[in-house]
GROMACS .gro file of C-alpha atoms in nm:
model
  408
    1UNK     CA    1  11.095  10.796   9.897
    2UNK     CA    2  11.510  10.612   9.711
    3UNK     CA    3  11.370  10.373   9.386
    4UNK     CA    4  11.584  10.059   9.428
    5UNK     CA    5  11.809  10.136   9.650
    6UNK     CA    6  11.952   9.775   9.806
    7UNK     CA    7  11.981   9.719   9.450
    8UNK     CA    8  12.286   9.782   9.527
    9UNK     CA    9  12.590   9.504   9.670
   10UNK     CA   10  12.523   9.458   9.997
   11UNK     CA   11  12.281   9.639  10.034
   12UNK     CA   12  11.968   9.562  10.232
   13UNK     CA   13  11.639   9.844  10.345
   14UNK     CA   14  11.709   9.950  10.720
   15UNK     CA   15  11.436  10.163  10.743
   16UNK     CA   16  11.250   9.913  11.054
   17UNK     CA   17  11.275   9.641  11.243
   18UNK     CA   18  11.567   9.449  11.502
   19UNK     CA   19  11.860   9.252  11.410
   20UNK     CA   20  12.095   9.369  11.681
   21UNK     CA   21  12.463   9.282  11.741
   22UNK     CA   22  12.542   9.344  12.014
   23UNK     CA   23  12.948   9.084  12.128
   24UNK     CA   24  13.294   9.209  12.279
   25UNK     CA   25  13.450   9.227  12.006
   26UNK     CA   26  13.545   9.521  11.690
   27UNK     CA   27  13.333   9.498  11.416
   28UNK     CA   28  13.340   9.739  11.100
   29UNK     CA   29  12.958   9.832  11.015
   30UNK     CA   30  12.911   9.964  10.628
   31UNK     CA   31  12.685  10.312  10.610
   32UNK     CA   32  12.527  10.412  10.339
   33UNK     CA   33  12.306  10.740  10.323
   34UNK     CA   34  12.090  10.737   9.995
   35UNK     CA   35  11.949  11.104   9.940
   36UNK     CA   36  11.638  11.234   9.767
   37UNK     CA   37  11.573  11.247   9.437
   38UNK     CA   38  11.511  11.655   9.456
   39UNK     CA   39  11.835  11.652   9.709
   40UNK     CA   40  12.058  12.015   9.662
   41UNK     CA   41  12.431  12.051   9.700
   42UNK     CA   42  12.416  12.287   9.968
   43UNK     CA   43  12.226  11.993  10.123
   44UNK     CA   44  12.487  11.687   9.970
   45UNK     CA   45  12.750  11.944  10.217
   46UNK     CA   46  12.545  11.939  10.478
   47UNK     CA   47  12.454  11.554  10.460
   48UNK     CA   48  12.848  11.571  10.440
   49UNK     CA   49  12.941  11.693  10.732
   50UNK     CA   50  12.692  11.589  11.019
   51UNK     CA   51  12.847  11.209  10.810
   52UNK     CA   52  13.228  11.276  10.960
   53UNK     CA   53  13.068  11.275  11.330
   54UNK     CA   54  12.980  10.904  11.356
   55UNK     CA   55  13.381  10.907  11.279
   56UNK     CA   56  13.449  10.706  11.019
   57UNK     CA   57  13.808  10.518  11.008
   58UNK     CA   58  13.770  10.579  10.552
   59UNK     CA   59  13.718  10.850  10.366
   60UNK     CA   60  13.262  10.891  10.335
   61UNK     CA   61  13.284  10.857   9.975
   62UNK     CA   62  13.025  10.956   9.752
   63UNK     CA   63  12.799  10.759   9.446
   64UNK     CA   64  12.681  10.924   9.236
   65UNK     CA   65  12.420  10.815   8.979
   66UNK     CA   66  12.564  10.661   8.694
   67UNK     CA   67  12.884  10.507   8.864
   68UNK     CA   68  12.591  10.336   9.143
   69UNK     CA   69  12.451  10.202   8.730
   70UNK     CA   70  12.824  10.156   8.683
   71UNK     CA   71  12.788   9.932   8.958
   72UNK     CA   72  12.470   9.765   8.896
   73UNK     CA   73  12.534   9.604   8.655
   74UNK     CA   74  12.885   9.444   8.772
   75UNK     CA   75  12.699   9.301   8.969
   76UNK     CA   76  12.402   9.159   8.778
   77UNK     CA   77  12.630   9.117   8.504
   78UNK     CA   78  12.478   8.721   8.507
   79UNK     CA   79  12.140   8.832   8.475
   80UNK     CA   80  12.092   9.047   8.168
   81UNK     CA   81  11.636   9.031   8.294
   82UNK     CA   82  11.768   9.298   8.553
   83UNK     CA   83  11.981   9.490   8.417
   84UNK     CA   84  11.669   9.560   8.082
   85UNK     CA   85  11.474   9.655   8.350
   86UNK     CA   86  11.694   9.867   8.511
   87UNK     CA   87  11.823  10.180   8.471
   88UNK     CA   88  12.147  10.458   8.633
   89UNK     CA   89  11.730  10.720   8.641
   90UNK     CA   90  11.593  10.487   8.909
   91UNK     CA   91  11.985  10.435   9.170
   92UNK     CA   92  11.927  10.716   9.454
   93UNK     CA   93  12.292  10.946   9.481
   94UNK     CA   94  12.434  10.793   9.852
   95UNK     CA   95  12.688  10.834  10.058
   96UNK     CA   96  12.893  10.610  10.179
   97UNK     CA   97  13.110  10.507  10.504
   98UNK     CA   98  13.291  10.301  10.748
   99UNK     CA   99  13.345  10.283  11.124
  100UNK     CA  100  13.372  10.117  11.423
  101UNK     CA  101  13.281   9.959  11.705
  102UNK     CA  102  13.185   9.721  11.963
  103UNK     CA  103  12.837   9.769  11.804
  104UNK     CA  104  12.676  10.012  11.699
  105UNK     CA  105  12.479  10.303  11.801
  106UNK     CA  106  12.163  10.371  11.600
  107UNK     CA  107  12.116  10.691  11.814
  108UNK     CA  108  12.421  10.898  11.667
  109UNK     CA  109  12.190  10.833  11.293
  110UNK     CA  110  11.862  11.052  11.457
  111UNK     CA  111  12.034  11.377  11.425
  112UNK     CA  112  12.141  11.240  11.026
  113UNK     CA  113  11.775  11.118  10.924
  114UNK     CA  114  11.666  11.472  10.967
  115UNK     CA  115  11.881  11.658  10.807
  116UNK     CA  116  11.698  11.791  10.396
  117UNK     CA  117  11.759  11.540  10.142
  118UNK     CA  118  11.793  11.247  10.338
  119UNK     CA  119  11.568  10.940  10.233
  120UNK     CA  120  11.704  10.613  10.399
  121UNK     CA  121  11.950  10.515  10.599
  122UNK     CA  122  12.042  10.148  10.619
  123UNK     CA  123  12.355  10.065  10.826
  124UNK     CA  124  12.572   9.694  10.777
  125UNK     CA  125  12.792   9.447  10.938
  126UNK     CA  126  13.093   9.347  10.770
  127UNK     CA  127  13.149   9.000  10.830
  128UNK     CA  128  13.488   8.922  10.952
  129UNK     CA  129  13.669   8.642  11.036
  130UNK     CA  130  13.465   8.356  10.898
  131UNK     CA  131  13.156   8.551  11.121
  132UNK     CA  132  12.829   8.612  10.850
  133UNK     CA  133  12.749   8.991  10.845
  134UNK     CA  134  12.417   9.154  10.941
  135UNK     CA  135  12.228   9.412  10.873
  136UNK     CA  136  12.170   9.656  11.188
  137UNK     CA  137  11.752   9.702  11.236
  138UNK     CA  138  11.738  10.150  11.267
  139UNK     CA  139  11.409  10.269  11.374
  140UNK     CA  140  11.335  10.664  11.302
  141UNK     CA  141  11.386  10.641  11.670
  142UNK     CA  142  11.659  10.720  11.822
  143UNK     CA  143  11.838  10.316  12.002
  144UNK     CA  144  11.736  10.226  12.340
  145UNK     CA  145  12.097  10.140  12.478
  146UNK     CA  146  11.948   9.792  12.748
  147UNK     CA  147  12.157   9.888  13.087
  148UNK     CA  148  12.380   9.598  13.300
  149UNK     CA  149  12.088   9.585  13.535
  150UNK     CA  150  11.805   9.496  13.353
  151UNK     CA  151  11.920   9.436  13.007
  152UNK     CA  152  11.603   9.410  12.745
  153UNK     CA  153  11.557   9.029  12.628
  154UNK     CA  154  11.634   9.005  12.214
  155UNK     CA  155  11.418   8.905  11.912
  156UNK     CA  156  11.631   8.620  11.872
  157UNK     CA  157  11.492   8.355  12.047
  158UNK     CA  158  11.120   8.464  11.894
  159UNK     CA  159  11.163   8.466  11.601
  160UNK     CA  160  11.441   8.060  11.612
  161UNK     CA  161  11.121   7.943  11.770
  162UNK     CA  162  10.890   8.123  11.496
  163UNK     CA  163  11.149   7.969  11.228
  164UNK     CA  164  11.137   7.618  11.390
  165UNK     CA  165  10.725   7.618  11.363
  166UNK     CA  166  10.748   7.726  10.995
  167UNK     CA  167  11.013   7.522  10.903
  168UNK     CA  168  10.783   7.205  11.090
  169UNK     CA  169  10.517   7.307  10.914
  170UNK     CA  170  10.681   7.263  10.572
  171UNK     CA  171  10.799   6.920  10.647
  172UNK     CA  172  10.514   6.704  10.670
  173UNK     CA  173  10.227   6.661  10.424
  174UNK     CA  174   9.978   6.943  10.342
  175UNK     CA  175   9.728   7.191  10.207
  176UNK     CA  176   9.780   7.558  10.104
  177UNK     CA  177   9.630   7.845   9.998
  178UNK     CA  178   9.727   8.239   9.862
  179UNK     CA  179   9.539   8.525   9.778
  180UNK     CA  180   9.687   8.859   9.742
  181UNK     CA  181   9.629   9.110   9.502
  182UNK     CA  182  10.003   9.231   9.281
  183UNK     CA  183  10.155   9.460   9.138
  184UNK     CA  184  10.022   9.664   8.814
  185UNK     CA  185   9.667   9.589   8.934
  186UNK     CA  186   9.693   9.205   8.898
  187UNK     CA  187   9.569   8.971   9.201
  188UNK     CA  188   9.675   8.592   9.194
  189UNK     CA  189   9.487   8.311   9.424
  190UNK     CA  190   9.544   7.982   9.430
  191UNK     CA  191   9.587   7.587   9.557
  192UNK     CA  192   9.798   7.360   9.604
  193UNK     CA  193   9.959   7.059   9.776
  194UNK     CA  194  10.262   6.949   9.921
  195UNK     CA  195  10.413   6.583  10.032
  196UNK     CA  196  10.722   6.636  10.095
  197UNK     CA  197  10.825   6.281  10.234
  198UNK     CA  198  10.605   6.117   9.910
  199UNK     CA  199  10.789   6.372   9.693
  200UNK     CA  200  10.427   6.446   9.544
  201UNK     CA  201  10.352   6.850   9.516
  202UNK     CA  202  10.045   7.020   9.319
  203UNK     CA  203   9.877   7.306   9.293
  204UNK     CA  204   9.679   7.608   9.065
  205UNK     CA  205   9.751   7.957   9.039
  206UNK     CA  206   9.557   8.178   8.897
  207UNK     CA  207   9.670   8.541   8.839
  208UNK     CA  208   9.362   8.834   8.662
  209UNK     CA  209   9.326   9.187   8.620
  210UNK     CA  210   9.655   9.371   8.427
  211UNK     CA  211   9.754   9.318   8.063
  212UNK     CA  212   9.845   8.966   8.130
  213UNK     CA  213   9.588   8.743   8.314
  214UNK     CA  214   9.678   8.403   8.281
  215UNK     CA  215   9.552   8.112   8.469
  216UNK     CA  216   9.804   7.701   8.531
  217UNK     CA  217   9.761   7.393   8.682
  218UNK     CA  218  10.079   7.165   8.800
  219UNK     CA  219  10.148   6.830   8.983
  220UNK     CA  220  10.492   6.663   9.039
  221UNK     CA  221  10.552   6.315   9.133
  222UNK     CA  222  10.900   6.271   9.199
  223UNK     CA  223  11.145   6.336   8.799
  224UNK     CA  224  10.835   6.451   8.681
  225UNK     CA  225  10.589   6.749   8.623
  226UNK     CA  226  10.296   6.780   8.486
  227UNK     CA  227  10.150   7.163   8.356
  228UNK     CA  228   9.835   7.261   8.121
  229UNK     CA  229   9.701   7.599   8.116
  230UNK     CA  230   9.397   7.747   8.122
  231UNK     CA  231   9.391   7.746   7.789
  232UNK     CA  232   9.505   7.396   7.701
  233UNK     CA  233   9.284   7.083   7.767
  234UNK     CA  234   9.569   6.858   7.748
  235UNK     CA  235   9.848   6.829   7.996
  236UNK     CA  236  10.226   6.817   7.892
  237UNK     CA  237  10.483   6.599   8.068
  238UNK     CA  238  10.843   6.699   8.168
  239UNK     CA  239  11.108   6.467   8.296
  240UNK     CA  240  11.335   6.685   8.561
  241UNK     CA  241  11.564   6.518   8.537
  242UNK     CA  242  11.589   6.682   8.166
  243UNK     CA  243  11.588   7.034   8.241
  244UNK     CA  244  11.870   7.253   8.363
  245UNK     CA  245  11.835   7.400   8.709
  246UNK     CA  246  11.887   7.767   8.596
  247UNK     CA  247  11.532   7.774   8.369
  248UNK     CA  248  11.268   7.963   8.484
  249UNK     CA  249  10.942   7.803   8.400
  250UNK     CA  250  11.095   7.391   8.413
  251UNK     CA  251  11.299   7.348   8.767
  252UNK     CA  252  11.118   7.220   9.053
  253UNK     CA  253  11.329   7.294   9.334
  254UNK     CA  254  11.161   7.027   9.646
  255UNK     CA  255  11.356   7.206   9.878
  256UNK     CA  256  11.143   7.468   9.827
  257UNK     CA  257  10.852   7.513   9.594
  258UNK     CA  258  10.633   7.691   9.814
  259UNK     CA  259  10.870   8.010   9.888
  260UNK     CA  260  10.812   7.943  10.248
  261UNK     CA  261  11.184   7.804  10.334
  262UNK     CA  262  11.366   8.114  10.196
  263UNK     CA  263  11.101   8.336  10.348
  264UNK     CA  264  11.135   8.234  10.713
  265UNK     CA  265  11.517   8.247  10.636
  266UNK     CA  266  11.446   8.650  10.529
  267UNK     CA  267  11.285   8.766  10.907
  268UNK     CA  268  11.452   8.969  11.048
  269UNK     CA  269  11.254   8.993  11.366
  270UNK     CA  270  11.036   8.907  11.553
  271UNK     CA  271  10.807   8.895  11.830
  272UNK     CA  272  10.468   8.689  12.044
  273UNK     CA  273  10.165   8.915  12.036
  274UNK     CA  274   9.840   8.674  12.143
  275UNK     CA  275   9.911   8.275  12.252
  276UNK     CA  276   9.969   8.187  11.857
  277UNK     CA  277  10.042   8.501  11.735
  278UNK     CA  278  10.381   8.654  11.537
  279UNK     CA  279  10.445   8.970  11.405
  280UNK     CA  280  10.802   9.080  11.241
  281UNK     CA  281  10.967   9.266  10.983
  282UNK     CA  282  11.124   9.013  10.697
  283UNK     CA  283  11.359   9.099  10.385
  284UNK     CA  284  11.138   9.119  10.085
  285UNK     CA  285  11.452   9.104   9.903
  286UNK     CA  286  11.567   8.726  10.036
  287UNK     CA  287  11.996   8.652   9.940
  288UNK     CA  288  12.061   8.629   9.602
  289UNK     CA  289  11.731   8.728   9.408
  290UNK     CA  290  11.514   8.444   9.509
  291UNK     CA  291  11.178   8.476   9.424
  292UNK     CA  292  10.940   8.322   9.762
  293UNK     CA  293  10.629   8.613   9.642
  294UNK     CA  294  10.308   8.509   9.733
  295UNK     CA  295  10.410   8.214   9.971
  296UNK     CA  296  10.207   8.007   9.818
  297UNK     CA  297  10.328   8.081   9.426
  298UNK     CA  298  10.682   8.209   9.474
  299UNK     CA  299  10.695   8.401   9.103
  300UNK     CA  300  10.839   8.803   9.160
  301UNK     CA  301  11.149   8.951   9.219
  302UNK     CA  302  11.174   9.194   9.472
  303UNK     CA  303  11.461   9.386   9.455
  304UNK     CA  304  11.434   9.739   9.729
  305UNK     CA  305  11.233   9.739   9.913
  306UNK     CA  306  11.245   9.748  10.275
  307UNK     CA  307  11.138   9.560  10.553
  308UNK     CA  308  10.852   9.445  10.596
  309UNK     CA  309  10.566   9.319  10.805
  310UNK     CA  310  10.430   9.022  10.903
  311UNK     CA  311  10.176   8.823  11.053
  312UNK     CA  312  10.147   8.474  11.121
  313UNK     CA  313   9.996   8.220  11.347
  314UNK     CA  314   9.980   7.923  11.479
  315UNK     CA  315   9.711   7.601  11.645
  316UNK     CA  316   9.730   7.476  11.945
  317UNK     CA  317   9.920   7.184  11.813
  318UNK     CA  318  10.206   7.529  11.667
  319UNK     CA  319  10.148   7.467  11.319
  320UNK     CA  320  10.110   7.776  11.104
  321UNK     CA  321   9.805   7.855  10.969
  322UNK     CA  322   9.834   8.205  10.849
  323UNK     CA  323  10.081   8.397  10.710
  324UNK     CA  324  10.018   8.740  10.626
  325UNK     CA  325  10.242   8.986  10.442
  326UNK     CA  326  10.216   9.363  10.340
  327UNK     CA  327  10.498   9.546  10.104
  328UNK     CA  328  10.492   9.921   9.986
  329UNK     CA  329  10.634  10.060   9.685
  330UNK     CA  330  10.731  10.391   9.668
  331UNK     CA  331  10.462  10.448   9.415
  332UNK     CA  332  10.130  10.305   9.406
  333UNK     CA  333   9.922  10.152   9.682
  334UNK     CA  334  10.023   9.860   9.927
  335UNK     CA  335  10.020   9.484   9.800
  336UNK     CA  336   9.940   9.252  10.116
  337UNK     CA  337   9.990   8.864  10.008
  338UNK     CA  338   9.771   8.579  10.244
  339UNK     CA  339   9.856   8.239  10.359
  340UNK     CA  340   9.705   8.006  10.481
  341UNK     CA  341   9.751   7.613  10.534
  342UNK     CA  342   9.602   7.344  10.683
  343UNK     CA  343   9.606   6.954  10.748
  344UNK     CA  344   9.952   6.885  10.850
  345UNK     CA  345  10.034   6.571  10.837
  346UNK     CA  346   9.750   6.405  10.643
  347UNK     CA  347   9.813   6.176  10.398
  348UNK     CA  348   9.727   6.363  10.050
  349UNK     CA  349   9.652   6.165   9.696
  350UNK     CA  350   9.833   6.284   9.434
  351UNK     CA  351   9.796   6.132   9.146
  352UNK     CA  352   9.977   6.214   8.779
  353UNK     CA  353   9.710   6.278   8.496
  354UNK     CA  354   9.554   6.024   8.303
  355UNK     CA  355   9.575   6.182   7.953
  356UNK     CA  356   9.875   6.418   7.902
  357UNK     CA  357  10.207   6.518   7.542
  358UNK     CA  358  10.505   6.463   7.589
  359UNK     CA  359  10.690   6.855   7.613
  360UNK     CA  360  10.851   6.865   7.236
  361UNK     CA  361  11.266   6.799   7.284
  362UNK     CA  362  11.403   7.200   7.220
  363UNK     CA  363  11.241   7.251   7.592
  364UNK     CA  364  11.511   7.127   7.721
  365UNK     CA  365  11.753   7.369   7.496
  366UNK     CA  366  12.033   7.495   7.713
  367UNK     CA  367  11.839   7.875   7.627
  368UNK     CA  368  11.526   7.913   7.837
  369UNK     CA  369  11.517   8.241   7.850
  370UNK     CA  370  11.423   8.271   7.438
  371UNK     CA  371  11.085   8.041   7.461
  372UNK     CA  372  10.793   8.047   7.652
  373UNK     CA  373  10.661   7.738   7.869
  374UNK     CA  374  10.611   7.391   7.722
  375UNK     CA  375  10.258   7.288   7.528
  376UNK     CA  376  10.273   6.860   7.420
  377UNK     CA  377  10.481   6.762   7.143
  378UNK     CA  378  10.358   6.694   6.781
  379UNK     CA  379  10.283   6.384   6.650
  380UNK     CA  380  10.599   6.293   6.523
  381UNK     CA  381  10.748   6.421   6.782
  382UNK     CA  382  11.025   6.589   6.661
  383UNK     CA  383  10.873   6.946   6.637
  384UNK     CA  384  10.617   7.136   6.923
  385UNK     CA  385  10.391   7.342   6.823
  386UNK     CA  386  10.391   7.722   6.879
  387UNK     CA  387  10.283   7.891   7.182
  388UNK     CA  388  10.022   8.146   7.173
  389UNK     CA  389  10.242   8.473   7.212
  390UNK     CA  390  10.045   8.587   7.566
  391UNK     CA  391  10.265   8.559   7.838
  392UNK     CA  392  10.167   8.268   8.122
  393UNK     CA  393  10.177   8.288   8.523
  394UNK     CA  394  10.513   8.193   8.436
  395UNK     CA  395  10.682   8.414   8.202
  396UNK     CA  396  10.556   8.710   8.303
  397UNK     CA  397  10.783   9.034   8.394
  398UNK     CA  398  10.657   9.284   8.614
  399UNK     CA  399  10.791   9.724   8.722
  400UNK     CA  400  10.696   9.813   9.025
  401UNK     CA  401  10.831  10.152   9.160
  402UNK     CA  402  11.030  10.206   9.517
  403UNK     CA  403  11.149   9.765   9.404
  404UNK     CA  404  11.200   9.622   9.059
  405UNK     CA  405  10.982   9.283   9.033
  406UNK     CA  406  10.959   9.033   8.769
  407UNK     CA  407  10.699   8.737   8.713
  408UNK     CA  408  10.894   8.373   8.695
   0.00000   0.00000   0.00000
């Protein structure tokens, strides 16, 4: 299987799901054919020859691993941590072309998909005239073209309905719990509460297994954040007004503290499978390499994962009560993450800790990547205690085959 295929600019894995664009005007489609690692020269020749049947409007381009690596480094030049975790050997070779049409007939990919040496094919409708681009979901089976007499229903209405239920559920006070398995043999378990209108938040997260088990808690009230690891007795107060927006350890996003909003935007298709059940596909890579998984404990960055399945349930009032997602790395076991929500609209009692110390001044410096999560300042408030060398739950980094994972 292709490793880290979607690490390239604009590449979104599209091996499943449905996001079919059917407008009356012409569109340009980028077709990317990723090759297996053991593809032979003869197989490459056969694949390139078959691609001419797609009637490319420009020459078919072959991209080597080294070219893909140079492209990757240029794209993520502002994210050295991602570059450090990747390599040319982890990137796939590919053929790339552009074609035009009112819509894209996925059935034309069927004979190409069956050729030896082809791993994955993705199709991306390119943006034009102010209209955003979109991933065209082409599954393994040929796409059925709707007839004029009996048009097939699109998933857009159901998707919009589901996204609205998620938005509504996040917009009121609620409690949540999260559990799931992570790469490298780790597991996560946690719980929390969030009141967006009162601007109050609290969470306790525990990561077990693997090399770096850790646990910690956080309380946020307005612009005051209080953090404490399981190894610390006292809470540490952080003034969010002094925190840089790009600080990976101290920042807090009131618009999406649990990752639910970003998850909603990553949904590509949805269908009803029961009175209170939705299933569908979402893009684990999200937008702009944003961490939003697990929902409720957003801490992982995924690059190169295919569209993945989810199941969401609601109650009689339409509140979202459960979100289950499944991720399948190309190596390692399947990852399942479950988030439950309850108490929608019920007032929460979230208070600041009675005892806490102030974070040392150097934690507000311009180089957040060079320090550990905060500990209380010393008595003279000028030098902070040295943090333990073992990573905390918030700054681990891990990688899984078939995609790059990073703990935020």
